[in-house]
Each structure stands twice: as C-alpha cells, then as structure tokens.
Amino acid sequence: MSARKVLAVAVVTAMALAACGKTGTGTDRGAAGVGGSVDASHADQQGAEKINAYTKAYNDMVGMFYGSTKGLDNLLEAYKAQNIAGMTSVGADTRLVVYLNTSMLRNSLGNLKKGLALSGGADTAKVDDVVKRMVANGEALFKQATDLDGYIDSKKYLEDNLAKGKAMEPEFVQRWTQLNRDFDALSDELDAIERANRTKVLARLKADGDTVWVDIKQGTYVANDLLALFEKASDFKDAGKMAQADALAKQIEDSATSIKAQLDAKADGEQQYEEMGAYEDMMSLLGTYRQIKAGGDASQFDEMVRQYNQLIDRDRS
C-alpha cells in the first residue's frame, strides 16, 4: 500500500466524518429538506453512522504506523525480514518482534463490526463486502497475533527452539498480507464515497446560493488533495509533485481570496466567525506549505495536517 493512499484517506475520511455525519440531520442549512420523511432522515443518519464507523476503523489501522513507517506493508516486510524460519531461540531472545499492533487491530475490528451492524442500503454495498472480508480474516489474524505475542513475552520459544513460531509463520504472513489488501480496498471505497459526497455537498450549497461556503468547501477539498500528494520528505524535492502542489495551492488561494472578498462585502456589523476562520486556516496552511517548499523542515508537514483538521472542524454542511 502506498503512503500516499494512507495519507489521502486518513485526511479525507476526517472530512467525511464532518460532512457525512451532518447530512440529513436537518440542522444549519436544513439538509434533510422541508417535508422530508422521518424514515428517510433516519436512513440517512444510519448510513452516515456506518461510514463514520468504517472511517474510525480505517484510522485505527493508520494508527499502527503513523509517524514511524510508511504503511502496513512496511511493517509486514519488517516482520518477514526477521527470517524466523532461519532463526534460533538464541537469536529470538533479542530480535523477535511481532510488529503488528494488536490493540489497534482490535479497535479497528470493533468499529468495522459496529458499522456492519448499521443499515446503509445499496450505497454502501461495495464497502460492506470489503469490510465483511476484512473482519473474517482480521479476527483470525488477531487471534494468531495475540497468541504469538504471548509466546514471545513468555519466552516459550526457549523451550521449543521456535518450533511454534515457525509453524505459525506461513498462515500468519498470509493473513497479514490479506489484511493489507483489504485495507487498500477499504481505502479505495471510503475515498470513492467521500468524493461522491463532495459533489452532493457542492450541488446543495450552490442551490442554496451559499457562495461563501461553496468556496470554503472547494478550498477544503483541494487542501485534502494537496496533502495527499506527499508521502515522504523527499517528495518536497520532486519537481513533478511540486508542480502539482503549486497548482493546488493556487486553487486554495483562489478560494480563500474569494471568501475574503465576499466577507468584506458583507454589511457592517455582520460577523461570520467560522467563515473568516476558514479563510485564516487556508492561508496558514498555504504559509506552512510555502515554508517547507522554501527549504524548511519537512516535519512541518504535521502542522499542515493540523491546520487542515482545524479547517474541517469548522464544517457545518
């Protein structure tokens, strides 16, 4: 799995939580519509809660490696590189590591099952299929991983010269490989759902004539795509990626400029704190991006993510 995909969905799904979680509630802009049936509103809310649960499950998986490696595939490769098949119990005493974070896997499986229990209709059929497969394989993998953890922690391998660990390895690697594939598939499905939601949100805001929030949402979506370009520090030295990034940054600035112009044109005394806050968040994100581009520490990328999350926290669509 590419780190780009990890970042894209880790960020995108945060927005899905904000946007999907409010759609159909009838708050703020009356998204459910006057005269909408209670059953339809309830169905929308169930669908939103389902996607929120899947999003949390995805982010639980991201929590296994965020800040330390480039993804689940790298963790699996680190496990395989130990060469347990050729290891002796003496070597295992200092080198044997499971690498799979069972606590985060347990949390992820819990959220996946929570989402499966909720109704989503035809719109979530594809992601439900992925989740069912992920749960079935993941639960077996979780049992194996916790068993292996106990085997290592208790140093049982000193008594059997790693016989059990070696016997477990083929299935363990096979199931972990499948988990990574399912994680990729979940990423793709959540990404597709979020992008479809973008279209719906923008169409509704345009129909409402809410031009400030059209610009806020468009800027937010492009900010997500900007963050998704970068998977490692060296990407900020990649001329091709930086050309794409600059084009996206220009779009964010265009949105921010339009927001500011519309707010400046409002009648005196009309305060719109969230809207101005969104403008300021976009400008701060652009500032951090340009600082990194100019040779700053690429670890400041975390600050871009923080500024993005602050931006999406303002969402009331």
mmCIF file of N, CA and C in Angstrom, residues 23-25 32 35-47:
data_model
loop_
_atom_site.group_PDB
_atom_site.id
_atom_site.type_symbol
_atom_site.label_atom_id
_atom_site.label_comp_id
_atom_site.label_asym_id
_atom_site.label_seq_id
_atom_site.Cartn_x
_atom_site.Cartn_y
_atom_site.Cartn_z
ATOM 1 N N THR A 23 -25.036 15.431 7.287
ATOM 2 C CA THR A 23 -26.006 15.406 6.201
ATOM 3 C C THR A 23 -27.292 14.727 6.649
ATOM 4 N N GLY A 24 -28.413 15.358 6.353
ATOM 5 C CA GLY A 24 -29.702 14.730 6.640
ATOM 6 C C GLY A 24 -30.183 14.932 8.059
ATOM 7 N N THR A 25 -29.467 15.747 8.839
ATOM 8 C CA THR A 25 -29.901 15.942 10.214
ATOM 9 C C THR A 25 -30.941 17.043 10.330
ATOM 10 N N ALA A 32 -31.996 18.023 5.270
ATOM 11 C CA ALA A 32 -32.996 16.984 5.020
ATOM 12 C C ALA A 32 -34.128 17.500 4.146
ATOM 13 N N GLY A 35 -40.349 18.792 4.734
ATOM 14 C CA GLY A 35 -41.265 17.734 4.310
ATOM 15 C C GLY A 35 -40.604 16.388 4.138
ATOM 16 N N GLY A 36 -39.265 16.313 4.392
ATOM 17 C CA GLY A 36 -38.593 15.016 4.279
ATOM 18 C C GLY A 36 -39.144 14.063 5.314
ATOM 19 N N SER A 37 -39.314 12.798 4.945
ATOM 20 C CA SER A 37 -39.906 11.834 5.870
ATOM 21 C C SER A 37 -38.949 11.490 6.987
ATOM 22 N N VAL A 38 -39.483 11.108 8.131
ATOM 23 C CA VAL A 38 -38.661 10.689 9.259
ATOM 24 C C VAL A 38 -37.870 9.450 8.895
ATOM 25 N N ASP A 39 -38.493 8.526 8.181
ATOM 26 C CA ASP A 39 -37.805 7.291 7.809
ATOM 27 C C ASP A 39 -36.600 7.591 6.932
ATOM 28 N N ALA A 40 -36.765 8.508 5.972
ATOM 29 C CA ALA A 40 -35.655 8.840 5.077
ATOM 30 C C ALA A 40 -34.520 9.484 5.852
ATOM 31 N N SER A 41 -34.866 10.382 6.778
ATOM 32 C CA SER A 41 -33.847 11.032 7.581
ATOM 33 C C SER A 41 -33.108 10.012 8.433
ATOM 34 N N HIS A 42 -33.847 9.071 9.005
ATOM 35 C CA HIS A 42 -33.230 8.038 9.832
ATOM 36 C C HIS A 42 -32.293 7.176 8.996
ATOM 37 N N ALA A 43 -32.709 6.864 7.781
ATOM 38 C CA ALA A 43 -31.872 6.050 6.898
ATOM 39 C C ALA A 43 -30.586 6.782 6.556
ATOM 40 N N ASP A 44 -30.694 8.094 6.295
ATOM 41 C CA ASP A 44 -29.511 8.888 6.007
ATOM 42 C C ASP A 44 -28.555 8.885 7.198
ATOM 43 N N GLN A 45 -29.117 9.038 8.397
ATOM 44 C CA GLN A 45 -28.300 9.076 9.590
ATOM 45 C C GLN A 45 -27.612 7.738 9.829
ATOM 46 N N GLN A 46 -28.337 6.638 9.595
ATOM 47 C CA GLN A 46 -27.735 5.306 9.743
ATOM 48 C C GLN A 46 -26.574 5.134 8.767
ATOM 49 N N GLY A 47 -26.785 5.577 7.530
ATOM 50 C CA GLY A 47 -25.722 5.478 6.538
ATOM 51 C C GLY A 47 -24.507 6.295 6.933
#
